[in-house]
mmCIF file of C-alpha atoms and ligand atoms in Angstrom:
data_model
loop_
_atom_site.group_PDB
_atom_site.id
_atom_site.type_symbol
_atom_site.label_atom_id
_atom_site.label_comp_id
_atom_site.label_asym_id
_atom_site.label_seq_id
_atom_site.Cartn_x
_atom_site.Cartn_y
_atom_site.Cartn_z
ATOM 1 C CA UNK A 1 95.945 92.021 103.910
ATOM 2 C CA UNK A 2 97.502 93.279 107.136
ATOM 3 C CA UNK A 3 101.203 93.340 106.393
ATOM 4 C CA UNK A 4 103.703 94.655 108.936
ATOM 5 C CA UNK A 5 106.920 94.856 106.910
ATOM 6 C CA UNK A 6 105.767 95.698 103.405
ATOM 7 C CA UNK A 7 103.273 98.084 101.800
ATOM 8 C CA UNK A 8 101.184 97.211 98.775
ATOM 9 C CA UNK A 9 99.634 99.545 96.249
ATOM 10 C CA UNK A 10 97.939 99.285 92.879
ATOM 11 C CA UNK A 11 98.476 101.918 90.184
ATOM 12 C CA UNK A 12 96.521 101.175 87.040
ATOM 13 C CA UNK A 13 97.493 97.611 86.069
ATOM 14 C CA UNK A 14 100.689 97.673 88.122
ATOM 15 C CA UNK A 15 100.927 96.005 91.544
ATOM 16 C CA UNK A 16 103.612 97.553 93.745
ATOM 17 C CA UNK A 17 105.220 95.964 96.804
ATOM 18 C CA UNK A 18 107.330 98.342 98.907
ATOM 19 C CA UNK A 19 109.783 96.823 101.377
ATOM 20 C CA UNK A 20 109.194 98.750 104.571
ATOM 21 C CA UNK A 21 111.628 98.163 107.432
ATOM 22 C CA UNK A 22 113.325 101.596 107.462
ATOM 23 C CA UNK A 23 114.823 100.957 110.901
ATOM 24 C CA UNK A 24 116.895 98.107 109.404
ATOM 25 C CA UNK A 25 117.592 99.407 105.865
ATOM 26 C CA UNK A 26 114.855 97.031 104.661
ATOM 27 C CA UNK A 27 116.849 93.972 105.745
ATOM 28 C CA UNK A 28 114.868 90.807 105.057
ATOM 29 C CA UNK A 29 113.694 89.164 108.261
ATOM 30 C CA UNK A 30 111.489 86.071 108.137
ATOM 31 C CA UNK A 31 108.297 88.103 108.316
ATOM 32 C CA UNK A 32 109.266 90.410 105.470
ATOM 33 C CA UNK A 33 110.291 87.523 103.218
ATOM 34 C CA UNK A 34 106.977 85.735 103.831
ATOM 35 C CA UNK A 35 104.947 88.902 103.302
ATOM 36 C CA UNK A 36 106.857 89.814 100.147
ATOM 37 C CA UNK A 37 106.204 86.484 98.458
ATOM 38 C CA UNK A 38 102.593 86.308 99.723
ATOM 39 C CA UNK A 39 101.942 89.737 98.188
ATOM 40 C CA UNK A 40 103.667 88.864 94.909
ATOM 41 C CA UNK A 41 101.666 85.643 94.604
ATOM 42 C CA UNK A 42 98.426 87.512 95.334
ATOM 43 C CA UNK A 43 99.186 90.088 92.612
ATOM 44 C CA UNK A 44 100.188 87.267 90.262
ATOM 45 C CA UNK A 45 96.711 85.737 90.642
ATOM 46 C CA UNK A 46 94.877 89.071 90.313
ATOM 47 C CA UNK A 47 93.429 89.480 86.796
ATOM 48 C CA UNK A 48 93.449 93.272 87.116
ATOM 49 C CA UNK A 49 97.222 93.340 87.516
ATOM 50 C CA UNK A 50 99.537 93.036 84.522
ATOM 51 C CA UNK A 51 103.020 93.685 85.925
ATOM 52 C CA UNK A 52 104.561 93.669 89.415
ATOM 53 C CA UNK A 53 107.085 96.084 90.890
ATOM 54 C CA UNK A 54 109.152 95.583 94.026
ATOM 55 C CA UNK A 55 110.810 98.635 95.503
ATOM 56 C CA UNK A 56 112.287 99.900 98.762
ATOM 57 C CA UNK A 57 113.110 103.416 99.933
ATOM 58 C CA UNK A 58 115.305 106.003 98.227
ATOM 59 C CA UNK A 59 118.078 105.114 100.696
ATOM 60 C CA UNK A 60 117.814 101.332 100.647
ATOM 61 C CA UNK A 61 116.201 98.816 98.365
ATOM 62 C CA UNK A 62 117.294 96.148 100.879
ATOM 63 C CA UNK A 63 120.530 95.702 102.831
ATOM 64 C CA UNK A 64 120.339 91.897 102.682
ATOM 65 C CA UNK A 65 119.076 89.294 105.071
ATOM 66 C CA UNK A 66 118.574 90.481 108.649
ATOM 67 C CA UNK A 67 121.969 89.766 110.186
ATOM 68 C CA UNK A 68 120.639 90.205 113.720
ATOM 69 C CA UNK A 69 117.983 87.538 113.158
ATOM 70 C CA UNK A 70 120.391 85.165 111.396
ATOM 71 C CA UNK A 71 123.510 85.574 113.563
ATOM 72 C CA UNK A 72 122.775 82.819 116.093
ATOM 73 C CA UNK A 73 121.252 80.296 113.680
ATOM 74 C CA UNK A 74 122.583 76.751 113.437
ATOM 75 C CA UNK A 75 122.992 75.096 110.005
ATOM 76 C CA UNK A 76 120.040 72.881 110.867
ATOM 77 C CA UNK A 77 117.843 75.911 111.581
ATOM 78 C CA UNK A 78 118.965 77.626 108.373
ATOM 79 C CA UNK A 79 117.824 74.565 106.424
ATOM 80 C CA UNK A 80 114.668 73.657 108.327
ATOM 81 C CA UNK A 81 113.223 77.126 108.690
ATOM 82 C CA UNK A 82 112.278 76.895 105.015
ATOM 83 C CA UNK A 83 114.404 79.866 103.976
ATOM 84 C CA UNK A 84 115.501 78.284 100.711
ATOM 85 C CA UNK A 85 111.939 77.304 99.781
ATOM 86 C CA UNK A 86 110.727 80.832 100.587
ATOM 87 C CA UNK A 87 113.263 82.530 98.312
ATOM 88 C CA UNK A 88 112.519 80.041 95.537
ATOM 89 C CA UNK A 89 108.902 81.245 95.437
ATOM 90 C CA UNK A 90 110.004 84.013 93.049
ATOM 91 C CA UNK A 91 110.553 81.379 90.360
ATOM 92 C CA UNK A 92 106.836 80.566 90.429
ATOM 93 C CA UNK A 93 105.659 84.105 89.603
ATOM 94 C CA UNK A 94 104.322 84.146 86.047
ATOM 95 C CA UNK A 95 103.924 87.895 85.522
ATOM 96 C CA UNK A 96 106.826 90.220 84.836
ATOM 97 C CA UNK A 97 108.481 91.558 88.006
ATOM 98 C CA UNK A 98 110.458 94.777 87.888
ATOM 99 C CA UNK A 99 112.808 95.749 90.708
ATOM 100 C CA UNK A 100 112.844 99.532 91.193
ATOM 101 C CA UNK A 101 116.123 99.931 93.063
ATOM 102 C CA UNK A 102 117.395 103.027 94.847
ATOM 103 C CA UNK A 103 120.223 103.134 97.394
ATOM 104 C CA UNK A 104 121.640 99.922 98.817
ATOM 105 C CA UNK A 105 120.890 96.560 97.213
ATOM 106 C CA UNK A 106 123.233 94.348 99.201
ATOM 107 C CA UNK A 107 123.447 90.617 99.851
ATOM 108 C CA UNK A 108 119.939 89.178 99.671
ATOM 109 C CA UNK A 109 118.765 92.604 98.446
ATOM 110 C CA UNK A 110 120.999 92.364 95.385
ATOM 111 C CA UNK A 111 120.081 88.698 94.971
ATOM 112 C CA UNK A 112 116.382 89.499 95.069
ATOM 113 C CA UNK A 113 116.773 92.358 92.564
ATOM 114 C CA UNK A 114 118.586 90.130 90.069
ATOM 115 C CA UNK A 115 115.941 87.412 90.547
ATOM 116 C CA UNK A 116 113.398 89.865 89.147
ATOM 117 C CA UNK A 117 112.986 90.158 85.377
ATOM 118 C CA UNK A 118 114.270 93.699 84.928
ATOM 119 C CA UNK A 119 115.841 96.424 87.032
ATOM 120 C CA UNK A 120 115.124 100.144 86.952
ATOM 121 C CA UNK A 121 117.835 101.762 89.075
ATOM 122 C CA UNK A 122 117.969 105.242 90.518
ATOM 123 C CA UNK A 123 121.266 107.110 90.147
ATOM 124 C CA UNK A 124 122.018 106.326 93.813
ATOM 125 C CA UNK A 125 121.616 102.558 93.492
ATOM 126 C CA UNK A 126 124.527 100.415 94.666
ATOM 127 C CA UNK A 127 124.692 96.652 94.146
ATOM 128 C CA UNK A 128 126.923 94.360 96.163
ATOM 129 C CA UNK A 129 127.420 90.967 97.791
ATOM 130 C CA UNK A 130 129.203 91.789 101.064
ATOM 131 C CA UNK A 131 128.570 88.392 102.713
ATOM 132 C CA UNK A 132 132.318 87.672 102.697
ATOM 133 C CA UNK A 133 132.749 90.561 105.154
ATOM 134 C CA UNK A 134 130.565 88.726 107.690
ATOM 135 C CA UNK A 135 132.147 85.328 107.121
ATOM 136 C CA UNK A 136 129.709 83.718 104.712
ATOM 137 C CA UNK A 137 128.865 83.682 100.997
ATOM 138 C CA UNK A 138 125.687 84.544 99.058
ATOM 139 C CA UNK A 139 122.923 82.038 99.827
ATOM 140 C CA UNK A 140 120.033 83.185 97.652
ATOM 141 C CA UNK A 141 121.467 82.633 94.187
ATOM 142 C CA UNK A 142 124.032 85.454 94.018
ATOM 143 C CA UNK A 143 126.997 83.387 92.882
ATOM 144 C CA UNK A 144 124.960 81.741 90.116
ATOM 145 C CA UNK A 145 122.786 84.566 88.823
ATOM 146 C CA UNK A 146 125.536 87.191 88.929
ATOM 147 C CA UNK A 147 127.934 84.857 87.128
ATOM 148 C CA UNK A 148 125.346 84.379 84.376
ATOM 149 C CA UNK A 149 124.647 88.111 84.162
ATOM 150 C CA UNK A 150 128.127 89.572 84.565
ATOM 151 C CA UNK A 151 130.503 86.741 83.750
ATOM 152 C CA UNK A 152 133.014 85.072 86.023
ATOM 153 C CA UNK A 153 135.660 87.656 86.822
ATOM 154 C CA UNK A 154 133.499 90.549 87.937
ATOM 155 C CA UNK A 155 131.300 88.150 89.927
ATOM 156 C CA UNK A 156 134.407 86.767 91.635
ATOM 157 C CA UNK A 157 135.434 90.305 92.563
ATOM 158 C CA UNK A 158 131.999 91.132 93.955
ATOM 159 C CA UNK A 159 131.629 87.905 95.915
ATOM 160 C CA UNK A 160 135.219 87.497 97.080
ATOM 161 C CA UNK A 161 136.360 91.103 97.432
ATOM 162 C CA UNK A 162 133.114 92.975 98.178
ATOM 163 C CA UNK A 163 133.223 95.035 94.975
ATOM 164 C CA UNK A 164 130.132 97.238 94.850
ATOM 165 C CA UNK A 165 128.659 98.352 91.526
ATOM 166 C CA UNK A 166 127.344 101.880 91.115
ATOM 167 C CA UNK A 167 124.155 102.418 89.138
ATOM 168 C CA UNK A 168 126.200 103.557 86.121
ATOM 169 C CA UNK A 169 128.341 100.404 86.323
ATOM 170 C CA UNK A 170 125.241 98.232 86.712
ATOM 171 C CA UNK A 171 123.885 99.769 83.503
ATOM 172 C CA UNK A 172 127.204 99.374 81.732
ATOM 173 C CA UNK A 173 127.505 95.702 82.678
ATOM 174 C CA UNK A 174 123.877 94.884 81.821
ATOM 175 C CA UNK A 175 122.587 94.415 85.363
ATOM 176 C CA UNK A 176 120.235 97.411 85.197
ATOM 177 C CA UNK A 177 117.900 98.155 82.287
ATOM 178 C CA UNK A 178 117.713 101.903 82.948
ATOM 179 C CA UNK A 179 119.266 104.404 85.329
ATOM 180 C CA UNK A 180 117.007 107.320 86.175
ATOM 181 C CA UNK A 181 117.111 110.286 88.584
ATOM 182 C CA UNK A 182 116.358 109.469 92.218
ATOM 183 C CA UNK A 183 113.450 111.912 92.196
ATOM 184 C CA UNK A 184 110.541 110.033 90.682
ATOM 185 C CA UNK A 185 112.425 106.777 90.086
ATOM 186 C CA UNK A 186 109.362 104.798 91.104
ATOM 187 C CA UNK A 187 107.117 106.815 88.756
ATOM 188 C CA UNK A 188 109.516 106.002 85.929
ATOM 189 C CA UNK A 189 109.404 102.321 86.853
ATOM 190 C CA UNK A 190 105.594 102.423 86.926
ATOM 191 C CA UNK A 191 105.478 104.057 83.467
ATOM 192 C CA UNK A 192 107.840 101.339 82.181
ATOM 193 C CA UNK A 193 105.660 98.666 83.830
ATOM 194 C CA UNK A 194 102.473 100.156 82.317
ATOM 195 C CA UNK A 195 104.038 99.884 78.872
ATOM 196 C CA UNK A 196 104.635 96.162 79.452
ATOM 197 C CA UNK A 197 101.220 95.657 81.084
ATOM 198 C CA UNK A 198 99.596 97.006 77.894
ATOM 199 C CA UNK A 199 101.139 94.229 75.773
ATOM 200 C CA UNK A 200 99.555 90.868 74.890
ATOM 201 C CA UNK A 201 99.394 89.137 78.313
ATOM 202 C CA UNK A 202 99.776 85.513 77.243
ATOM 203 C CA UNK A 203 102.659 86.274 74.885
ATOM 204 C CA UNK A 204 104.346 88.304 77.634
ATOM 205 C CA UNK A 205 104.040 85.377 80.020
ATOM 206 C CA UNK A 206 105.404 82.910 77.455
ATOM 207 C CA UNK A 207 108.241 85.287 76.591
ATOM 208 C CA UNK A 208 109.306 85.594 80.242
ATOM 209 C CA UNK A 209 109.222 81.825 80.632
ATOM 210 C CA UNK A 210 111.255 81.268 77.443
ATOM 211 C CA UNK A 211 113.950 83.808 78.354
ATOM 212 C CA UNK A 212 114.248 82.289 81.815
ATOM 213 C CA UNK A 213 114.790 78.876 80.225
ATOM 214 C CA UNK A 214 118.074 80.242 78.831
ATOM 215 C CA UNK A 215 119.401 80.457 82.393
ATOM 216 C CA UNK A 216 118.346 76.957 83.332
ATOM 217 C CA UNK A 217 119.452 74.707 80.523
ATOM 218 C CA UNK A 218 121.530 73.971 77.417
ATOM 219 C CA UNK A 219 120.987 75.833 74.125
ATOM 220 C CA UNK A 220 119.349 72.777 72.551
ATOM 221 C CA UNK A 221 116.889 72.378 75.445
ATOM 222 C CA UNK A 222 116.329 76.147 75.570
ATOM 223 C CA UNK A 223 115.428 76.227 71.872
ATOM 224 C CA UNK A 224 112.916 73.430 72.508
ATOM 225 C CA UNK A 225 111.462 75.409 75.423
ATOM 226 C CA UNK A 226 111.091 78.428 73.131
ATOM 227 C CA UNK A 227 109.188 76.353 70.539
ATOM 228 C CA UNK A 228 106.962 74.905 73.259
ATOM 229 C CA UNK A 229 105.975 78.470 74.147
ATOM 230 C CA UNK A 230 105.803 79.824 70.580
ATOM 231 C CA UNK A 231 103.389 77.429 68.863
ATOM 232 C CA UNK A 232 100.551 77.433 71.448
ATOM 233 C CA UNK A 233 100.259 81.207 71.024
ATOM 234 C CA UNK A 234 98.753 80.490 67.576
ATOM 235 C CA UNK A 235 95.725 79.078 69.407
ATOM 236 C CA UNK A 236 95.048 82.414 71.129
ATOM 237 C CA UNK A 237 92.614 85.132 70.118
ATOM 238 C CA UNK A 238 95.382 87.646 70.780
ATOM 239 C CA UNK A 239 97.626 86.161 68.074
ATOM 240 C CA UNK A 240 94.817 86.435 65.512
ATOM 241 C CA UNK A 241 93.997 89.961 66.736
ATOM 242 C CA UNK A 242 97.643 91.090 66.788
ATOM 243 C CA UNK A 243 98.378 89.959 63.257
ATOM 244 C CA UNK A 244 95.020 91.191 61.894
ATOM 245 C CA UNK A 245 95.604 94.582 63.535
ATOM 246 C CA UNK A 246 98.995 94.793 61.816
ATOM 247 C CA UNK A 247 97.417 94.011 58.447
ATOM 248 C CA UNK A 248 94.621 96.551 59.029
ATOM 249 C CA UNK A 249 97.123 99.165 60.260
ATOM 250 C CA UNK A 250 95.382 99.643 63.616
ATOM 251 C CA UNK A 251 96.211 99.115 67.307
ATOM 252 C CA UNK A 252 95.479 95.614 68.617
ATOM 253 C CA UNK A 253 92.866 95.135 71.299
ATOM 254 C CA UNK A 254 94.302 92.453 73.602
ATOM 255 C CA UNK A 255 91.957 90.124 75.491
ATOM 256 C CA UNK A 256 94.452 87.897 77.275
ATOM 257 C CA UNK A 257 92.801 84.886 75.624
HETATM 258 N N1 DAK B 301 120.589 93.202 108.935
HETATM 259 C C1 DAK B 301 120.165 93.760 110.080
HETATM 260 N N2 DAK B 301 120.222 95.085 110.324
HETATM 261 C C2 DAK B 301 120.742 95.877 109.365
HETATM 262 C C3 DAK B 301 121.219 95.366 108.140
HETATM 263 C C4 DAK B 301 121.123 93.942 107.916
HETATM 264 N N3 DAK B 301 121.487 93.352 106.779
HETATM 265 N N4 DAK B 301 121.698 96.392 107.412
HETATM 266 C C5 DAK B 301 121.517 97.511 108.138
HETATM 267 N N5 DAK B 301 120.941 97.194 109.329
HETATM 268 C C6 DAK B 301 120.594 98.110 110.416
HETATM 269 C C7 DAK B 301 121.818 98.567 111.169
HETATM 270 O O1 DAK B 301 122.218 97.604 112.126
HETATM 271 C C8 DAK B 301 121.318 99.848 111.816
HETATM 272 O O2 DAK B 301 120.537 99.506 112.929
HETATM 273 P P1 DAK B 301 120.747 100.301 114.345
HETATM 274 O O3 DAK B 301 122.166 100.147 114.671
HETATM 275 O O4 DAK B 301 120.352 101.722 114.004
HETATM 276 O O5 DAK B 301 119.805 99.599 115.265
HETATM 277 C C9 DAK B 301 120.382 100.407 110.744
HETATM 278 O O6 DAK B 301 120.027 99.306 109.901
HETATM 279 C C10 DAK B 301 121.027 101.466 109.883
HETATM 280 O O7 DAK B 301 122.232 100.918 109.363
HETATM 281 P P2 DAK B 301 123.651 101.667 109.424
HETATM 282 O O8 DAK B 301 123.732 102.525 110.651
HETATM 283 O O9 DAK B 301 124.685 100.646 109.249
HETATM 284 O O10 DAK B 301 123.517 102.619 108.148
HETATM 285 P P3 DAK B 301 124.697 103.154 107.210
HETATM 286 O O11 DAK B 301 124.063 104.157 106.298
HETATM 287 O O12 DAK B 301 125.904 103.568 108.003
HETATM 288 O O13 DAK B 301 125.134 101.859 106.352
HETATM 289 C C11 DAK B 301 124.740 99.842 105.016
HETATM 290 C C12 DAK B 301 124.233 101.250 105.472
HETATM 291 C C13 DAK B 301 123.627 99.196 104.244
HETATM 292 C C14 DAK B 301 125.967 100.049 104.098
HETATM 293 C C15 DAK B 301 125.162 99.037 106.270
HETATM 294 O O14 DAK B 301 124.077 99.015 107.186
HETATM 295 C C16 DAK B 301 125.529 97.613 105.965
HETATM 296 O O15 DAK B 301 126.657 97.324 105.537
HETATM 297 N N6 DAK B 301 124.595 96.670 106.216
HETATM 298 C C17 DAK B 301 124.858 95.227 106.113
HETATM 299 C C18 DAK B 301 124.970 94.795 104.680
HETATM 300 C C19 DAK B 301 125.238 93.324 104.565
HETATM 301 O O16 DAK B 301 126.266 92.793 105.038
HETATM 302 N N7 DAK B 301 124.345 92.568 103.912
HETATM 303 C C20 DAK B 301 124.476 91.176 103.650
HETATM 304 C C21 DAK B 301 123.724 90.421 104.735
HETATM 305 S S1 DAK B 301 123.829 88.636 104.531
HETATM 306 C C22 DAK B 301 119.405 82.733 102.264
HETATM 307 C C23 DAK B 301 118.865 83.809 101.616
HETATM 308 C C24 DAK B 301 119.477 85.063 101.707
HETATM 309 C C25 DAK B 301 120.611 85.236 102.454
HETATM 310 C C26 DAK B 301 121.138 84.175 103.116
HETATM 311 C C27 DAK B 301 120.543 82.916 103.029
HETATM 312 N N8 DAK B 301 118.830 81.439 102.156
HETATM 313 C C28 DAK B 301 117.850 81.184 101.115
HETATM 314 C C29 DAK B 301 119.260 80.357 102.959
HETATM 315 C C30 DAK B 301 121.206 86.547 102.508
HETATM 316 C C31 DAK B 301 122.230 86.884 103.290
HETATM 317 C C32 DAK B 301 122.622 88.289 103.412
HETATM 318 O O17 DAK B 301 122.093 89.156 102.773
#
């Protein structure tokens, strides 16, 4: 594919999308958003890929939506240009997505990172929702996802008073899974992704779906969603192989069937 605002790369069973608008701190313009989700969906369909990574540069994961593109928009344009539908495409990705975040993850950049399944942060990563400073509020899920991840009070501070979280704070509050040195942060994320890509693919997919259900529904409905994903795995070759391998004290050989 000929992308203009992202780069794509495959390392082993890991598909990597790199946001690539260095002149604008990787701010999301319409083209970059479309390309990002097109690339993620293509990797999601690719049988040779097990896990997806989205990253930016050392300096900026993404500094939010492109303010220059958005500044003159009318409410009608904001709605009809399909922006909401575009951002929602992340919810359709079945494979695990890891955000490898270094530098600024602001506004839509922070919202995108927390829409992924896990975050590997470099020591320089900074997470924030500065929309209030330009007269708006988060529009890509920030108020909802941050509140679920961090609780009400810290989310209020971030959204209302532009509190930025350092990488160490993000780790402390459970936003980041790991904080690693800036040098080689992407390599660390790839190694982490490879570990996940080597696991039973169907179980991994069902696990992601079940955990996500916890953010969408009540406990009772979430427990039902978990059961709906648990029992069908007993019809897979991988379940038989995984349990037999345990009994025979050997490594399982996953088929994704
Ligand atoms: N948009 C456009 N350009 C940006 C940008 C952005 N968000 N962030 C940085 N740039 C540009 C700068 O304008 C500058 O361009 P030139 O002046 O060189 O042409 C270049 O990138 C370098 O930036 P700085 O000179 O400012 O670099 P610094 O190191 O001094 O500062 C910074 C870095 C990231 C702290 C700073 O640039 C900054 O504060 N940027 C803005 C951060 C921000 O306010 N982000 C929130 C944007 S609002 C929606 C979905 C999503 C959204 C909305 C709706 N729907 C589904 C409906 C999301 C909204 C947002 O994210």
